[in-house]
Amino acid sequence: MKNIIIFGGGRWARIILSELISSKKCKKILVVTPNNYDFMADWVRQSNFAEIIKVNYRCMDLKAYDGCIIANKALDHYKTAISTIRVGIPTLIEKPYTLSTKDVKRLISAANLSNTVALPAYVYNFCHYIEKFKKIVRLSENIKGIKFIWTDEIFENRHGETKYIDKTISIFDDILPHILSILNNVFEEGFEENPEIIFSNMKSFVQININMCNIKAEIILSNNYIFRQRNLSFVDKNGYHALDFSNESWNIDSAYLPENNQGKIIHNSMKTMLCSFLDGIDLNRYDERFDVTNLKKNYSLIEKLNTKINDQNL
C-alpha cells in the first residue's frame, strides 16, 4: 500500500483519483491544488473517500510520499516535477510532459542524478486495442503510408464530465504527445525532425506531414471540429488497414484480422497504467511502455511545429 501525492484539481486529476481508489493499492493520497481547493475538497467529501484522500493547498513534506503524479496545469508541469524528482520521488507526468525540449532533458537528467524516474503517462500504450493493432503491423510488409486523424469537439462529455480545451497551450502540445507515443509504440520507428504543416482553408484542422524511416506519415489534428475522431491507418502490399477508436468502441479493418475485429472500449487502461506505476515503485523496475527513449525527439518535433506556427503568426 502506497502513499501517493497528486498535483492537480481538475477533471483529469479526479479520474486518476477514482482509478487509484479502485486499485486498492494506496494507503494515503494527498491532493495538492492551490487553485481548486474548495471544489476538490467537496468532491472528496461527497465521494466517501475522505479517510484515504486529503486535499491541501501545498505539501509540507514531499519525502513522506512513495510516488507522485503530476496532473496540474501544463504550464506548471516542469516546476512541479523537478521539485519531486530532486528529492528522489518516482514521478508520473501527464501530457504534455513539459513545454520544451530543454525541460524534457532537465527532468530526465535530474531523475538520473536522484536515482529515480520521471515517466510520461502514456495511457494509450496500455490500451488492448492498440496492442492488437500493433500485432497487425508486425505482419505487414512494405508499408507505404501512415495516416492518423485525431479531432475533438470544443466541448465534449467524457467520463461523466465536460472536457474543455486547454487554451494556454498549443494544439501540438495538447494532442501530439498522445499521437507520437502511439506511433512510436505501434510502428517502433522514430521521426525525421523536419515536419511540414498544412492548414485547412477555414483553419478548422491542421495537417502535419512527417517521415518515419522513409515512410510518409500524415497527421490530421483539430480541437475545434464537429465530432470526435480517432483513426489510425496504414497501407501495405496487401491493402488498407485501420483502427478506429473514436467513441466507446473500437474497430479494426484488416485482411490480417478477419474475425474478432471489434469490441467495446473498456476503460481500464488508466487503471492498468497507474497500477503498473505503483508496482514499479515496489520493484524499482518499470514497464517498458513508460519508455522515455523517444521523449526528446518527440518534444523537439513539437517545439519545431510551435515555432513554425508562431512564425506564420497563426
Short mmCIF file of C-alpha atoms in Angstrom, two decimals:
data_model
loop_
_atom_site.label_atom_id
_atom_site.label_comp_id
_atom_site.label_asym_id
_atom_site.label_seq_id
_atom_site.Cartn_x
_atom_site.Cartn_y
_atom_site.Cartn_z
CA MET A 1 0.00 0.00 0.00
CA LYS A 2 1.46 3.30 -1.13
CA ASN A 3 1.32 6.92 0.00
CA ILE A 4 0.81 8.96 -3.16
CA ILE A 5 0.75 12.68 -3.85
CA ILE A 6 -1.18 14.14 -6.79
CA PHE A 7 -0.71 17.69 -8.03
CA GLY A 8 -3.84 18.95 -9.75
CA GLY A 9 -7.50 19.60 -9.05
CA GLY A 10 -9.15 19.36 -12.44
CA ARG A 11 -11.21 16.76 -14.32
CA TRP A 12 -8.25 14.51 -15.12
CA ALA A 13 -6.97 14.54 -11.53
CA ARG A 14 -10.39 13.32 -10.37
CA ILE A 15 -10.35 10.49 -12.92
CA ILE A 16 -6.90 9.47 -11.68
CA LEU A 17 -8.08 9.57 -8.07
CA SER A 18 -11.07 7.34 -8.83
CA GLU A 19 -8.82 4.77 -10.53
CA LEU A 20 -6.27 4.84 -7.70
CA ILE A 21 -9.01 4.21 -5.14
CA SER A 22 -10.45 1.31 -7.13
CA SER A 23 -6.96 -0.21 -7.47
CA LYS A 24 -6.84 -0.69 -3.68
CA LYS A 25 -3.09 -0.10 -3.79
CA CYS A 26 -3.00 3.24 -1.95
CA LYS A 27 -2.94 3.75 1.81
CA LYS A 28 -2.99 7.54 1.69
CA ILE A 29 -3.38 10.10 -1.11
CA LEU A 30 -2.67 13.82 -0.81
CA VAL A 31 -4.13 16.10 -3.48
CA VAL A 32 -2.32 19.43 -3.80
CA THR A 33 -4.40 22.06 -5.60
CA PRO A 34 -3.97 25.71 -4.63
CA ASN A 35 -6.37 26.90 -7.34
CA ASN A 36 -9.24 24.42 -6.96
CA TYR A 37 -9.11 23.52 -3.28
CA ASP A 38 -12.77 24.10 -2.38
CA PHE A 39 -14.20 22.15 -5.31
CA MET A 40 -11.82 19.22 -4.84
CA ALA A 41 -12.40 19.10 -1.06
CA ASP A 42 -16.18 18.96 -1.66
CA TRP A 43 -15.72 16.24 -4.28
CA VAL A 44 -13.69 14.12 -1.85
CA ARG A 45 -16.31 14.52 0.90
CA GLN A 46 -19.12 13.51 -1.46
CA SER A 47 -17.19 10.54 -2.82
CA ASN A 48 -16.80 8.86 0.59
CA PHE A 49 -13.03 8.66 0.14
CA ALA A 50 -12.17 11.15 2.90
CA GLU A 51 -10.40 8.52 5.01
CA ILE A 52 -7.88 7.94 2.23
CA ILE A 53 -7.75 11.25 0.34
CA LYS A 54 -6.72 14.56 1.86
CA VAL A 55 -6.74 17.87 0.00
CA ASN A 56 -4.38 20.75 0.70
CA TYR A 57 -3.02 23.92 -0.84
CA ARG A 58 0.57 22.66 -0.58
CA CYS A 59 2.72 19.77 0.59
CA MET A 60 4.99 20.38 3.55
CA ASP A 61 6.92 17.08 3.38
CA LEU A 62 7.39 15.54 -0.06
CA LYS A 63 9.59 12.78 1.35
CA ALA A 64 6.57 11.31 3.16
CA TYR A 65 5.28 10.00 -0.17
CA ASP A 66 6.28 6.95 -2.19
CA GLY A 67 5.24 8.31 -5.57
CA CYS A 68 3.92 11.40 -7.31
CA ILE A 69 1.52 12.03 -10.18
CA ILE A 70 1.60 15.39 -11.98
CA ALA A 71 -1.83 16.35 -13.35
CA ASN A 72 -1.94 20.10 -12.82
CA LYS A 73 -1.76 22.88 -15.42
CA ALA A 74 0.59 22.14 -18.30
CA LEU A 75 2.46 25.37 -17.62
CA ASP A 76 3.29 24.07 -14.13
CA HIS A 77 4.41 20.55 -15.05
CA TYR A 78 8.14 21.26 -15.13
CA LYS A 79 8.46 23.24 -11.90
CA THR A 80 6.27 20.74 -10.03
CA ALA A 81 8.04 17.66 -11.38
CA ILE A 82 11.55 18.99 -10.79
CA SER A 83 10.72 19.57 -7.11
CA THR A 84 9.56 15.97 -6.57
CA ILE A 85 12.33 14.42 -8.65
CA ARG A 86 15.10 16.26 -6.80
CA VAL A 87 14.03 14.64 -3.52
CA GLY A 88 14.02 11.21 -5.19
CA ILE A 89 10.29 10.58 -5.59
CA PRO A 90 9.26 8.43 -8.60
CA THR A 91 7.09 10.76 -10.67
CA LEU A 92 4.48 10.11 -13.36
CA ILE A 93 3.76 13.13 -15.55
CA GLU A 94 0.57 13.61 -17.53
CA LYS A 95 0.81 15.08 -21.03
CA PRO A 96 2.32 17.35 -22.02
CA TYR A 97 5.41 16.10 -20.21
CA THR A 98 6.84 19.63 -20.42
CA LEU A 99 6.56 22.52 -22.87
CA SER A 100 10.14 22.49 -24.16
CA THR A 101 12.82 20.04 -25.20
CA LYS A 102 15.23 21.73 -22.80
CA ASP A 103 12.95 20.95 -19.86
CA VAL A 104 12.49 17.35 -21.05
CA LYS A 105 16.26 16.91 -20.90
CA ARG A 106 16.44 18.59 -17.48
CA LEU A 107 13.80 16.30 -15.97
CA ILE A 108 15.40 13.13 -17.33
CA SER A 109 18.84 14.27 -16.17
CA ALA A 110 17.54 15.23 -12.71
CA ALA A 111 15.83 11.85 -12.35
CA ASN A 112 19.06 10.04 -13.21
CA LEU A 113 21.03 12.13 -10.72
CA SER A 114 18.44 11.46 -7.98
CA ASN A 115 18.26 7.74 -8.77
CA THR A 116 14.54 7.94 -9.53
CA VAL A 117 12.26 8.21 -12.58
CA ALA A 118 10.30 10.91 -14.39
CA LEU A 119 7.89 8.88 -16.50
CA PRO A 120 5.44 10.03 -19.20
CA ALA A 121 1.84 8.93 -18.64
CA TYR A 122 1.45 7.13 -21.96
CA VAL A 123 -2.07 5.87 -21.20
CA TYR A 124 -2.75 4.73 -24.78
CA ASN A 125 0.22 2.38 -24.64
CA PHE A 126 -1.81 0.41 -22.09
CA CYS A 127 -4.89 0.01 -24.34
CA HIS A 128 -5.53 -3.55 -25.52
CA TYR A 129 -6.79 -2.44 -28.95
CA ILE A 130 -3.52 -0.55 -29.58
CA GLU A 131 -1.62 -3.76 -28.82
CA LYS A 132 -3.95 -5.67 -31.14
CA PHE A 133 -3.25 -3.24 -33.99
CA LYS A 134 0.47 -3.39 -33.24
CA LYS A 135 0.38 -7.13 -33.96
CA ILE A 136 -1.13 -6.41 -37.37
CA VAL A 137 1.74 -4.04 -38.14
CA ARG A 138 4.17 -6.88 -37.31
CA LEU A 139 2.50 -8.99 -40.02
CA SER A 140 2.76 -6.24 -42.63
CA GLU A 141 5.30 -5.88 -45.39
CA ASN A 142 6.32 -2.83 -47.41
CA ILE A 143 4.29 -0.22 -45.52
CA LYS A 144 3.77 2.67 -47.92
CA GLY A 145 1.90 5.26 -45.91
CA ILE A 146 0.53 6.02 -42.45
CA LYS A 147 -2.38 8.30 -41.56
CA PHE A 148 -3.62 9.40 -38.13
CA ILE A 149 -6.78 11.50 -37.73
CA TRP A 150 -7.44 12.97 -34.27
CA THR A 151 -10.25 15.52 -33.86
CA ASP A 152 -12.14 16.82 -30.84
CA GLU A 153 -15.22 18.93 -30.29
CA ILE A 154 -14.82 22.21 -28.40
CA PHE A 155 -17.00 20.89 -25.56
CA GLU A 156 -17.24 17.18 -25.02
CA ASN A 157 -18.61 14.96 -22.27
CA ARG A 158 -16.03 12.37 -21.24
CA HIS A 159 -16.16 10.11 -18.18
CA GLY A 160 -19.22 11.97 -16.90
CA GLU A 161 -17.63 15.44 -17.03
CA THR A 162 -17.33 18.15 -19.65
CA LYS A 163 -13.93 18.27 -21.30
CA TYR A 164 -12.67 21.73 -22.24
CA ILE A 165 -9.79 22.74 -24.49
CA ASP A 166 -6.72 23.98 -22.64
CA LYS A 167 -6.25 27.37 -24.30
CA THR A 168 -2.95 28.04 -22.51
CA ILE A 169 -1.06 25.57 -24.76
CA SER A 170 -0.92 24.88 -28.48
CA ILE A 171 -2.80 22.12 -30.26
CA PHE A 172 0.58 20.41 -30.78
CA ASP A 173 1.40 20.44 -27.04
CA ASP A 174 -2.10 19.18 -26.27
CA ILE A 175 -2.60 16.34 -28.77
CA LEU A 176 0.73 15.27 -30.27
CA PRO A 177 2.13 13.64 -27.10
CA HIS A 178 -0.64 11.03 -27.42
CA ILE A 179 -0.24 10.59 -31.17
CA LEU A 180 3.55 10.39 -31.23
CA SER A 181 3.64 7.91 -28.34
CA ILE A 182 1.14 5.68 -30.17
CA LEU A 183 3.11 5.86 -33.43
CA ASN A 184 6.38 5.12 -31.61
CA ASN A 185 4.76 2.13 -29.93
CA VAL A 186 2.87 0.68 -32.90
CA PHE A 187 5.46 1.19 -35.64
CA GLU A 188 8.57 1.19 -33.44
CA GLU A 189 10.15 3.92 -35.54
CA GLY A 190 11.47 7.40 -34.85
CA PHE A 191 10.74 10.57 -36.80
CA GLU A 192 12.80 12.78 -39.03
CA GLU A 193 12.73 16.23 -37.48
CA ASN A 194 11.63 18.30 -40.47
CA PRO A 195 7.83 18.45 -40.29
CA GLU A 196 5.57 20.12 -42.85
CA ILE A 197 2.39 21.92 -41.74
CA ILE A 198 -0.66 22.45 -43.94
CA PHE A 199 -3.69 24.40 -42.70
CA SER A 200 -7.23 23.91 -43.97
CA ASN A 201 -8.84 26.89 -45.67
CA MET A 202 -11.02 27.58 -42.63
CA LYS A 203 -8.19 26.66 -40.20
CA SER A 204 -10.53 24.09 -38.64
CA PHE A 205 -7.81 21.45 -38.78
CA VAL A 206 -4.05 21.13 -39.19
CA GLN A 207 -2.24 18.55 -41.30
CA ILE A 208 1.31 17.55 -40.39
CA ASN A 209 3.50 15.53 -42.71
CA ILE A 210 6.47 13.70 -41.22
CA ASN A 211 8.71 10.84 -42.24
CA MET A 212 9.22 7.66 -40.24
CA CYS A 213 12.23 5.86 -41.75
CA ASN A 214 11.23 6.91 -45.28
CA ILE A 215 7.55 6.15 -44.71
CA LYS A 216 5.30 9.19 -45.06
CA ALA A 217 3.08 9.75 -42.03
CA GLU A 218 0.18 12.19 -42.33
CA ILE A 219 -1.35 13.51 -39.11
CA ILE A 220 -4.60 15.50 -39.11
CA LEU A 221 -5.49 17.40 -35.94
CA SER A 222 -8.38 19.53 -34.75
CA ASN A 223 -9.66 20.63 -31.35
CA ASN A 224 -12.47 22.63 -32.92
CA TYR A 225 -14.26 20.04 -35.03
CA ILE A 226 -17.89 18.91 -35.34
CA PHE A 227 -17.27 15.44 -33.93
CA ARG A 228 -14.65 13.25 -32.27
CA GLN A 229 -12.33 11.07 -34.38
CA ARG A 230 -9.51 8.66 -33.52
CA ASN A 231 -8.45 6.80 -36.64
CA LEU A 232 -5.04 5.25 -37.33
CA SER A 233 -4.44 3.56 -40.69
CA PHE A 234 -1.69 2.38 -42.99
CA VAL A 235 -1.30 0.86 -46.45
CA ASP A 236 0.93 -2.07 -47.34
CA LYS A 237 1.20 -4.51 -50.25
CA ASN A 238 -1.93 -6.33 -49.01
CA GLY A 239 -4.10 -3.25 -48.87
CA TYR A 240 -5.62 -0.90 -46.29
CA HIS A 241 -5.56 -1.50 -42.54
CA ALA A 242 -7.29 0.76 -40.00
CA LEU A 243 -8.02 1.09 -36.31
CA ASP A 244 -10.93 3.29 -35.27
CA PHE A 245 -11.30 4.07 -31.56
CA SER A 246 -13.28 7.29 -31.85
CA ASN A 247 -16.04 6.65 -29.36
CA GLU A 248 -17.00 3.92 -26.93
CA SER A 249 -15.99 1.06 -29.20
CA TRP A 250 -13.02 0.06 -31.34
CA ASN A 251 -12.96 -1.48 -34.78
CA ILE A 252 -10.09 -2.91 -36.82
CA ASP A 253 -10.41 -3.29 -40.58
CA SER A 254 -7.63 -5.52 -41.87
CA ALA A 255 -7.12 -8.57 -44.05
CA TYR A 256 -4.84 -9.87 -41.32
CA LEU A 257 -7.73 -9.96 -38.84
CA PRO A 258 -10.88 -11.36 -40.49
CA GLU A 259 -12.58 -12.17 -37.18
CA ASN A 260 -12.83 -10.68 -33.68
CA ASN A 261 -12.02 -7.26 -35.06
CA GLN A 262 -14.29 -5.08 -32.97
CA GLY A 263 -15.35 -4.55 -29.40
CA LYS A 264 -16.31 -2.08 -26.71
CA ILE A 265 -13.67 0.17 -25.19
CA ILE A 266 -13.19 -0.98 -21.63
CA HIS A 267 -11.90 1.98 -19.64
CA ASN A 268 -9.23 0.07 -17.74
CA SER A 269 -6.13 1.41 -19.50
CA MET A 270 -5.78 4.21 -16.95
CA LYS A 271 -6.01 1.79 -14.04
CA THR A 272 -3.58 -0.59 -15.76
CA MET A 273 -1.08 2.24 -16.25
CA LEU A 274 -1.41 3.51 -12.67
CA CYS A 275 -1.11 0.01 -11.18
CA SER A 276 1.96 -0.59 -13.32
CA PHE A 277 3.50 2.64 -11.99
CA LEU A 278 2.75 1.65 -8.37
CA ASP A 279 4.15 -1.85 -8.92
CA GLY A 280 7.26 -0.30 -10.46
CA ILE A 281 7.87 1.69 -7.28
CA ASP A 282 7.97 -1.59 -5.34
CA LEU A 283 10.16 -3.39 -7.86
CA ASN A 284 12.34 -0.38 -8.75
CA ARG A 285 11.76 -1.51 -12.33
CA TYR A 286 9.17 0.00 -14.64
CA ASP A 287 7.07 -1.24 -17.54
CA GLU A 288 8.70 -0.65 -20.94
CA ARG A 289 5.52 1.17 -22.03
CA PHE A 290 6.75 4.12 -19.91
CA ASP A 291 9.88 4.25 -22.05
CA VAL A 292 11.46 7.74 -22.25
CA THR A 293 13.70 6.88 -25.24
CA ASN A 294 11.72 8.94 -27.76
CA LEU A 295 10.74 11.79 -25.45
CA LYS A 296 13.48 14.21 -26.51
CA LYS A 297 12.89 13.65 -30.22
CA ASN A 298 9.10 13.86 -29.86
CA TYR A 299 9.23 17.13 -27.97
CA SER A 300 11.83 18.50 -30.34
CA LEU A 301 9.33 17.84 -33.14
CA ILE A 302 6.54 19.55 -31.18
CA GLU A 303 8.81 22.52 -30.46
CA LYS A 304 9.62 22.90 -34.16
CA LEU A 305 5.93 22.82 -35.04
CA ASN A 306 5.22 25.50 -32.44
CA THR A 307 7.99 27.63 -33.94
CA LYS A 308 6.58 27.18 -37.44
CA ILE A 309 3.08 28.17 -36.37
CA ASN A 310 4.39 31.21 -34.48
CA ASP A 311 6.49 32.28 -37.48
CA GLN A 312 3.30 32.28 -39.56
CA ASN A 313 1.51 34.37 -36.88
CA LEU A 314 -1.27 31.79 -36.60
#
